[in-house]
Amino acid sequence: QVQLVESGGGLVQAGVSLRLSCAASIRIFRSYVMGWFRQAPGKEREFVAAITWSGDNTYYVDSVKGRFTISRDNAKSTLYLQMNSLKPEDTAVYYCAAAGRSDAVGGRKELYDYWGQGTQVTVSS
């Protein structure tokens, strides 16, 4: 059974940092592309970042480049999202997802096979 469990969300002020984690029960975690998505109230779920199975390549939506860093620890089957200089517009439910195909790094959510339940991030001004 595949399970992705996010943690690390919370209510913070603008400018501070948070680190999200996603613990995966996927067998052979290292063979999956992993991504972070977010969904703000009244908006569609959007791509935030993705990382290849090896961790050598990362991809970001323009709005978080230079502020967010995606990483993974294959030995621990865990995905991370370091979020710095948070802004109110980063407020959303953040989801981690796993994809069994390499082109998922482009951010198309329909290419992702497994999803977590999400963790709320709220940034106040």
Coordinates of N, CA and C in Angstrom, one line a residue, residues 44-125:
E44 N -7.1 26.2 -8.5 CA -6.7 24.9 -8.8 C -5.4 24.5 -8.2
R45 N -5.2 23.2 -8.1 CA -3.9 22.7 -7.5 C -2.8 23.0 -8.6
E46 N -1.7 23.6 -8.1 CA -0.6 24.0 -9.0 C 0.7 23.4 -8.6
F47 N 1.5 23.2 -9.6 CA 2.9 22.7 -9.4 C 3.7 23.7 -8.7
V48 N 4.6 23.1 -7.8 CA 5.5 24.0 -7.0 C 6.9 23.6 -7.4
A49 N 7.3 22.3 -7.2 CA 8.6 21.8 -7.5 C 8.6 20.3 -7.7
A50 N 9.7 19.9 -8.4 CA 9.9 18.4 -8.6 C 11.3 18.1 -8.6
I51 N 11.6 16.8 -8.3 CA 13.0 16.4 -8.2 C 13.1 15.0 -8.8
T52 N 14.1 14.8 -9.6 CA 14.3 13.4 -10.2 C 14.7 12.4 -9.2
W53 N 14.6 11.1 -9.6 CA 14.8 10.0 -8.6 C 16.2 10.1 -8.0
S54 N 17.2 10.6 -8.7 CA 18.5 10.7 -8.1 C 18.8 11.9 -7.3
G55 N 17.9 12.9 -7.5 CA 18.1 14.2 -6.8 C 19.0 15.1 -7.5
D56 N 19.5 14.7 -8.6 CA 20.4 15.6 -9.4 C 19.8 16.8 -10.1
N57 N 18.5 16.6 -10.4 CA 17.8 17.7 -11.1 C 16.6 18.1 -10.4
T58 N 16.4 19.4 -10.3 CA 15.2 20.0 -9.6 C 14.5 21.0 -10.6
Y59 N 13.2 21.2 -10.3 CA 12.4 22.1 -11.2 C 11.5 22.8 -10.3
Y60 N 11.3 24.1 -10.6 CA 10.4 25.0 -9.8 C 9.5 25.8 -10.7
V61 N 8.4 26.2 -10.1 CA 7.5 27.2 -10.7 C 8.2 28.5 -10.5
D62 N 8.1 29.5 -11.4 CA 8.8 30.7 -11.3 C 8.6 31.5 -10.0
S63 N 7.4 31.4 -9.4 CA 7.1 32.2 -8.3 C 7.8 31.8 -7.0
V64 N 8.4 30.6 -7.0 CA 9.2 30.2 -5.8 C 10.7 30.0 -6.0
K65 N 11.1 30.2 -7.3 CA 12.5 30.1 -7.6 C 13.4 31.0 -6.7
G66 N 14.4 30.5 -6.1 CA 15.3 31.3 -5.3 C 14.8 31.4 -3.8
R67 N 13.6 30.9 -3.6 CA 13.1 30.9 -2.2 C 12.9 29.5 -1.6
F68 N 12.4 28.6 -2.5 CA 12.1 27.2 -2.1 C 13.2 26.3 -2.6
T69 N 13.4 25.2 -1.9 CA 14.4 24.2 -2.3 C 13.8 22.8 -2.0
I70 N 13.7 22.0 -3.1 CA 13.2 20.6 -2.9 C 14.4 19.7 -2.8
S71 N 14.3 18.7 -2.0 CA 15.3 17.7 -1.8 C 14.7 16.4 -1.4
R72 N 15.6 15.4 -1.4 CA 15.1 14.1 -1.0 C 16.2 13.3 -0.4
D73 N 15.8 12.4 0.5 CA 16.7 11.4 1.1 C 16.2 10.0 0.8
N74 N 16.8 9.4 -0.2 CA 16.3 8.1 -0.6 C 16.5 7.0 0.4
A75 N 17.5 7.2 1.3 CA 17.7 6.2 2.4 C 16.6 6.2 3.4
K76 N 16.0 7.4 3.5 CA 14.9 7.6 4.5 C 13.5 7.6 3.8
S77 N 13.5 7.5 2.5 CA 12.2 7.6 1.7 C 11.5 8.8 2.1
T78 N 12.2 9.9 2.2 CA 11.6 11.2 2.6 C 11.9 12.3 1.6
L79 N 10.9 13.1 1.3 CA 11.0 14.3 0.5 C 10.8 15.5 1.3
Y80 N 11.6 16.6 0.9 CA 11.5 17.8 1.7 C 11.2 19.0 0.8
L81 N 10.7 20.1 1.4 CA 10.6 21.3 0.7 C 10.9 22.4 1.7
Q82 N 12.1 23.0 1.5 CA 12.5 24.1 2.4 C 12.0 25.4 1.8
M83 N 11.2 26.1 2.6 CA 10.6 27.3 2.1 C 11.1 28.5 2.9
N84 N 11.8 29.4 2.2 CA 12.3 30.6 2.8 C 11.6 31.9 2.3
S85 N 11.7 32.9 3.1 CA 11.1 34.2 2.7 C 9.7 34.0 2.3
L86 N 8.9 33.4 3.1 CA 7.5 33.1 2.8 C 6.7 34.4 2.6
K87 N 5.7 34.3 1.7 CA 4.9 35.4 1.4 C 3.4 35.0 1.7
P88 N 2.5 36.0 1.9 CA 1.1 35.6 2.1 C 0.6 34.8 0.9
E89 N 1.1 35.1 -0.3 CA 0.5 34.4 -1.5 C 1.0 32.9 -1.5
D90 N 1.9 32.5 -0.6 CA 2.3 31.1 -0.5 C 1.3 30.3 0.3
T91 N 0.3 31.0 0.9 CA -0.7 30.3 1.7 C -1.5 29.3 0.8
A92 N -1.5 28.1 1.3 CA -2.2 27.0 0.6 C -2.0 25.7 1.3
V93 N -2.7 24.7 0.9 CA -2.5 23.3 1.3 C -1.4 22.7 0.4
Y94 N -0.4 22.2 1.0 CA 0.8 21.7 0.2 C 0.7 20.1 0.2
Y95 N 0.8 19.6 -1.0 CA 0.7 18.1 -1.2 C 2.0 17.6 -1.8
C96 N 2.5 16.5 -1.4 CA 3.5 15.8 -2.1 C 2.9 14.7 -2.9
A97 N 3.6 14.3 -4.0 CA 3.1 13.4 -5.0 C 4.3 12.6 -5.6
A98 N 4.0 11.4 -6.0 CA 5.0 10.5 -6.6 C 4.6 10.1 -8.0
A99 N 5.5 10.1 -8.9 CA 5.3 9.7 -10.3 C 6.3 8.7 -10.8
G100 N 5.8 7.7 -11.5 CA 6.6 6.7 -12.0 C 7.2 6.9 -13.4
R101 N 7.1 8.2 -13.9 CA 7.6 8.5 -15.2 C 8.4 9.8 -15.1
S102 N 9.5 9.9 -15.9 CA 10.4 11.0 -15.7 C 9.9 12.3 -16.2
D103 N 9.0 12.3 -17.2 CA 8.4 13.6 -17.7 C 7.5 14.3 -16.7
A104 N 7.3 13.6 -15.6 CA 6.5 14.3 -14.5 C 7.2 15.5 -13.9
V105 N 8.5 15.6 -14.2 CA 9.2 16.8 -13.6 C 8.7 18.1 -14.2
G106 N 8.0 18.0 -15.4 CA 7.4 19.2 -16.0 C 6.2 19.8 -15.3
G107 N 5.7 19.0 -14.3 CA 4.7 19.6 -13.4 C 3.2 19.3 -13.7
R108 N 3.0 18.4 -14.7 CA 1.6 18.0 -15.0 C 1.1 17.1 -14.0
K109 N 0.1 17.6 -13.2 CA -0.4 16.8 -12.1 C -1.0 15.5 -12.5
E110 N -1.5 15.4 -13.7 CA -2.1 14.1 -14.1 C -1.1 13.0 -14.3
L111 N 0.2 13.3 -14.3 CA 1.2 12.3 -14.5 C 1.6 11.7 -13.1
Y112 N 1.1 12.2 -12.1 CA 1.5 11.7 -10.7 C 0.5 10.7 -10.3
D113 N 1.1 9.6 -9.8 CA 0.3 8.4 -9.4 C -0.2 8.4 -8.0
Y114 N 0.5 9.0 -7.1 CA 0.2 8.9 -5.7 C 0.3 10.3 -5.1
W115 N -0.6 10.5 -4.1 CA -0.7 11.9 -3.5 C -0.9 11.7 -2.0
G116 N -0.3 12.7 -1.3 CA -0.6 12.7 0.2 C -1.8 13.5 0.5
Q117 N -2.1 13.6 1.8 CA -3.4 14.3 2.2 C -3.2 15.8 2.3
G118 N -2.0 16.2 2.3 CA -1.8 17.7 2.4 C -1.5 18.2 3.8
T119 N -0.7 19.3 3.8 CA -0.5 20.0 5.0 C -0.7 21.5 4.8
Q120 N -1.4 22.2 5.7 CA -1.7 23.6 5.6 C -0.6 24.5 5.9
V121 N -0.3 25.4 5.0 CA 0.7 26.5 5.3 C -0.1 27.8 5.2
T122 N 0.0 28.6 6.2 CA -0.7 29.9 6.2 C 0.3 30.9 6.6
V123 N 0.5 31.9 5.7 CA 1.5 33.0 5.9 C 0.7 34.3 6.1
S124 N 0.9 34.9 7.3 CA 0.2 36.2 7.6 C 1.1 37.3 7.2
S125 N 0.5 38.4 6.9 CA 1.3 39.6 6.5 C 1.6 40.5 7.7

